[in-house]
Amino acid sequence: MPRKSEQHRKSQKPVNEQPLSNDQLRRLVVDITNQTGIESFVRRMIKLHDALKAGRVEQVAHITNQSRNKSYRRVMVTVSAAVKEKRINVALNIAFYASLYAYENSPDHGREFMRYLDRIRSNSA
């Protein structure tokens, strides 16, 4: 008969059993940025990305606890789980894509897209 600790370990599910899909992350980011603002959120994601790259796990924990917003917490729970599982690249990708999705909703993105369209038009003429 297996020991109690072995039974407990076998019955536990992985911390990050259901990672966020791109669509889920995009929806969560829209909800977060509607409440906190795009630049504020992107600043947090830059700090998170930098902390992850530098291996500063204690700073990652601080950043993940910076908001009571449920959507923010959901994203950060996924980041924290990836860090605990030593899947730093997954956590880095979440921070990167979250920043990218926030930027897509910014006025800067719209202006840059219009410049891009103008360049294509002028190259086509």
PDB file of C-alpha atoms in Angstrom:
ATOM      1  CA  MET A   1       0.000   0.000   0.000  1.00  0.00           C
ATOM      2  CA  PRO A   2       1.430   3.414  -0.953  1.00  0.00           C
ATOM      3  CA  ARG A   3       2.349   5.781   1.802  1.00  0.00           C
ATOM      4  CA  LYS A   4       0.050   8.707   2.555  1.00  0.00           C
ATOM      5  CA  SER A   5       2.464  11.256   1.052  1.00  0.00           C
ATOM      6  CA  GLU A   6       2.658   9.258  -2.207  1.00  0.00           C
ATOM      7  CA  GLN A   7      -1.122   9.065  -2.427  1.00  0.00           C
ATOM      8  CA  HIS A   8      -1.387  12.814  -1.843  1.00  0.00           C
ATOM      9  CA  ARG A   9       1.187  13.552  -4.580  1.00  0.00           C
ATOM     10  CA  LYS A  10      -0.573  11.306  -7.092  1.00  0.00           C
ATOM     11  CA  SER A  11      -3.954  12.891  -6.432  1.00  0.00           C
ATOM     12  CA  GLN A  12      -2.668  16.438  -6.895  1.00  0.00           C
ATOM     13  CA  LYS A  13      -3.218  17.995 -10.289  1.00  0.00           C
ATOM     14  CA  PRO A  14      -0.530  20.148 -11.889  1.00  0.00           C
ATOM     15  CA  VAL A  15      -0.673  23.772 -10.771  1.00  0.00           C
ATOM     16  CA  ASN A  16      -1.071  25.082 -14.312  1.00  0.00           C
ATOM     17  CA  GLU A  17      -3.410  22.422 -15.667  1.00  0.00           C
ATOM     18  CA  GLN A  18      -5.239  24.789 -18.015  1.00  0.00           C
ATOM     19  CA  PRO A  19      -2.976  27.544 -19.334  1.00  0.00           C
ATOM     20  CA  LEU A  20      -4.564  30.562 -20.954  1.00  0.00           C
ATOM     21  CA  SER A  21      -5.318  30.447 -24.652  1.00  0.00           C
ATOM     22  CA  ASN A  22      -4.461  33.503 -26.756  1.00  0.00           C
ATOM     23  CA  ASP A  23      -8.159  34.408 -26.945  1.00  0.00           C
ATOM     24  CA  GLN A  24      -8.577  34.128 -23.174  1.00  0.00           C
ATOM     25  CA  LEU A  25      -5.480  36.248 -22.587  1.00  0.00           C
ATOM     26  CA  ARG A  26      -6.685  38.851 -25.079  1.00  0.00           C
ATOM     27  CA  ARG A  27     -10.100  39.109 -23.346  1.00  0.00           C
ATOM     28  CA  LEU A  28      -8.503  39.351 -19.919  1.00  0.00           C
ATOM     29  CA  VAL A  29      -6.148  42.101 -21.125  1.00  0.00           C
ATOM     30  CA  VAL A  30      -9.064  44.092 -22.557  1.00  0.00           C
ATOM     31  CA  ASP A  31     -10.839  43.839 -19.210  1.00  0.00           C
ATOM     32  CA  ILE A  32      -7.696  44.841 -17.298  1.00  0.00           C
ATOM     33  CA  THR A  33      -6.862  47.808 -19.524  1.00  0.00           C
ATOM     34  CA  ASN A  34     -10.444  49.051 -19.471  1.00  0.00           C
ATOM     35  CA  GLN A  35     -10.083  49.387 -15.701  1.00  0.00           C
ATOM     36  CA  THR A  36      -6.431  50.341 -15.224  1.00  0.00           C
ATOM     37  CA  GLY A  37      -5.414  51.953 -18.501  1.00  0.00           C
ATOM     38  CA  ILE A  38      -3.156  50.625 -21.221  1.00  0.00           C
ATOM     39  CA  GLU A  39       0.117  52.309 -20.270  1.00  0.00           C
ATOM     40  CA  SER A  40      -0.169  51.342 -16.617  1.00  0.00           C
ATOM     41  CA  PHE A  41      -0.696  47.709 -17.544  1.00  0.00           C
ATOM     42  CA  VAL A  42       2.087  47.684 -20.152  1.00  0.00           C
ATOM     43  CA  ARG A  43       4.481  49.204 -17.581  1.00  0.00           C
ATOM     44  CA  ARG A  44       3.689  46.330 -15.213  1.00  0.00           C
ATOM     45  CA  MET A  45       4.244  43.785 -17.965  1.00  0.00           C
ATOM     46  CA  ILE A  46       7.608  45.347 -18.866  1.00  0.00           C
ATOM     47  CA  LYS A  47       8.683  45.139 -15.213  1.00  0.00           C
ATOM     48  CA  LEU A  48       7.453  41.547 -15.072  1.00  0.00           C
ATOM     49  CA  HIS A  49       9.272  40.604 -18.277  1.00  0.00           C
ATOM     50  CA  ASP A  50      12.507  42.236 -17.071  1.00  0.00           C
ATOM     51  CA  ALA A  51      12.264  40.536 -13.671  1.00  0.00           C
ATOM     52  CA  LEU A  52      11.673  37.142 -15.293  1.00  0.00           C
ATOM     53  CA  LYS A  53      14.635  37.559 -17.645  1.00  0.00           C
ATOM     54  CA  ALA A  54      16.859  38.556 -14.730  1.00  0.00           C
ATOM     55  CA  GLY A  55      15.671  35.658 -12.565  1.00  0.00           C
ATOM     56  CA  ARG A  56      14.338  37.971  -9.854  1.00  0.00           C
ATOM     57  CA  VAL A  57      11.525  35.714  -8.642  1.00  0.00           C
ATOM     58  CA  GLU A  58      10.831  37.825  -5.543  1.00  0.00           C
ATOM     59  CA  GLN A  59      10.093  40.816  -7.795  1.00  0.00           C
ATOM     60  CA  VAL A  60       7.800  38.618  -9.914  1.00  0.00           C
ATOM     61  CA  ALA A  61       5.812  37.788  -6.785  1.00  0.00           C
ATOM     62  CA  HIS A  62       5.522  41.496  -5.943  1.00  0.00           C
ATOM     63  CA  ILE A  63       4.293  42.381  -9.455  1.00  0.00           C
ATOM     64  CA  THR A  64       1.745  39.583  -9.463  1.00  0.00           C
ATOM     65  CA  ASN A  65       0.148  40.975  -6.307  1.00  0.00           C
ATOM     66  CA  GLN A  66      -0.267  44.558  -7.529  1.00  0.00           C
ATOM     67  CA  SER A  67      -3.975  44.491  -8.307  1.00  0.00           C
ATOM     68  CA  ARG A  68      -7.260  43.163  -7.016  1.00  0.00           C
ATOM     69  CA  ASN A  69      -8.705  43.067 -10.527  1.00  0.00           C
ATOM     70  CA  LYS A  70      -9.938  39.511 -11.120  1.00  0.00           C
ATOM     71  CA  SER A  71      -8.698  39.433 -14.698  1.00  0.00           C
ATOM     72  CA  TYR A  72      -5.248  40.663 -13.663  1.00  0.00           C
ATOM     73  CA  ARG A  73      -5.139  38.047 -10.908  1.00  0.00           C
ATOM     74  CA  ARG A  74      -6.081  35.306 -13.407  1.00  0.00           C
ATOM     75  CA  VAL A  75      -3.219  36.278 -15.709  1.00  0.00           C
ATOM     76  CA  MET A  76      -0.798  36.520 -12.800  1.00  0.00           C
ATOM     77  CA  VAL A  77      -1.859  33.167 -11.330  1.00  0.00           C
ATOM     78  CA  THR A  78      -0.924  31.622 -14.668  1.00  0.00           C
ATOM     79  CA  VAL A  79       2.426  33.462 -14.705  1.00  0.00           C
ATOM     80  CA  SER A  80       3.143  32.420 -11.109  1.00  0.00           C
ATOM     81  CA  ALA A  81       2.282  28.801 -11.854  1.00  0.00           C
ATOM     82  CA  ALA A  82       4.633  28.791 -14.841  1.00  0.00           C
ATOM     83  CA  VAL A  83       7.423  30.252 -12.686  1.00  0.00           C
ATOM     84  CA  LYS A  84       6.826  27.658  -9.952  1.00  0.00           C
ATOM     85  CA  GLU A  85       7.002  24.939 -12.604  1.00  0.00           C
ATOM     86  CA  LYS A  86      10.274  26.505 -13.843  1.00  0.00           C
ATOM     87  CA  ARG A  87       8.704  27.258 -17.229  1.00  0.00           C
ATOM     88  CA  ILE A  88      10.125  30.756 -17.433  1.00  0.00           C
ATOM     89  CA  ASN A  89       9.683  30.963 -21.216  1.00  0.00           C
ATOM     90  CA  VAL A  90       5.946  30.406 -20.786  1.00  0.00           C
ATOM     91  CA  ALA A  91       5.802  33.222 -18.222  1.00  0.00           C
ATOM     92  CA  LEU A  92       7.880  35.479 -20.512  1.00  0.00           C
ATOM     93  CA  ASN A  93       5.531  34.780 -23.416  1.00  0.00           C
ATOM     94  CA  ILE A  94       2.464  35.592 -21.332  1.00  0.00           C
ATOM     95  CA  ALA A  95       3.975  38.951 -20.317  1.00  0.00           C
ATOM     96  CA  PHE A  96       5.004  39.685 -23.917  1.00  0.00           C
ATOM     97  CA  TYR A  97       1.663  38.804 -25.483  1.00  0.00           C
ATOM     98  CA  ALA A  98      -0.284  40.593 -22.748  1.00  0.00           C
ATOM     99  CA  SER A  99       1.700  43.760 -23.547  1.00  0.00           C
ATOM    100  CA  LEU A 100       1.168  43.259 -27.258  1.00  0.00           C
ATOM    101  CA  TYR A 101      -2.589  42.802 -26.855  1.00  0.00           C
ATOM    102  CA  ALA A 102      -2.784  45.910 -24.690  1.00  0.00           C
ATOM    103  CA  TYR A 103      -0.862  47.900 -27.305  1.00  0.00           C
ATOM    104  CA  GLU A 104      -3.252  46.710 -30.020  1.00  0.00           C
ATOM    105  CA  ASN A 105      -6.013  48.555 -28.186  1.00  0.00           C
ATOM    106  CA  SER A 106      -4.058  51.795 -27.862  1.00  0.00           C
ATOM    107  CA  PRO A 107      -4.466  54.924 -30.013  1.00  0.00           C
ATOM    108  CA  ASP A 108      -0.757  54.595 -30.867  1.00  0.00           C
ATOM    109  CA  HIS A 109      -1.441  51.285 -32.557  1.00  0.00           C
ATOM    110  CA  GLY A 110      -4.204  52.808 -34.677  1.00  0.00           C
ATOM    111  CA  ARG A 111      -1.983  55.713 -35.753  1.00  0.00           C
ATOM    112  CA  GLU A 112       0.903  53.385 -36.580  1.00  0.00           C
ATOM    113  CA  PHE A 113      -1.414  51.180 -38.617  1.00  0.00           C
ATOM    114  CA  MET A 114      -2.601  54.204 -40.599  1.00  0.00           C
ATOM    115  CA  ARG A 115       1.050  55.122 -41.353  1.00  0.00           C
ATOM    116  CA  TYR A 116       1.642  51.545 -42.425  1.00  0.00           C
ATOM    117  CA  LEU A 117      -1.326  51.672 -44.804  1.00  0.00           C
ATOM    118  CA  ASP A 118      -0.067  54.985 -46.227  1.00  0.00           C
ATOM    119  CA  ARG A 119       3.363  53.418 -46.914  1.00  0.00           C
ATOM    120  CA  ILE A 120       1.740  50.520 -48.752  1.00  0.00           C
ATOM    121  CA  ARG A 121      -0.409  52.912 -50.774  1.00  0.00           C
ATOM    122  CA  SER A 122       2.591  55.030 -51.769  1.00  0.00           C
ATOM    123  CA  ASN A 123       4.607  51.922 -52.713  1.00  0.00           C
ATOM    124  CA  SER A 124       1.720  50.637 -54.843  1.00  0.00           C
ATOM    125  CA  ALA A 125       1.337  53.832 -56.850  1.00  0.00           C
TER     126      ALA A 125
END
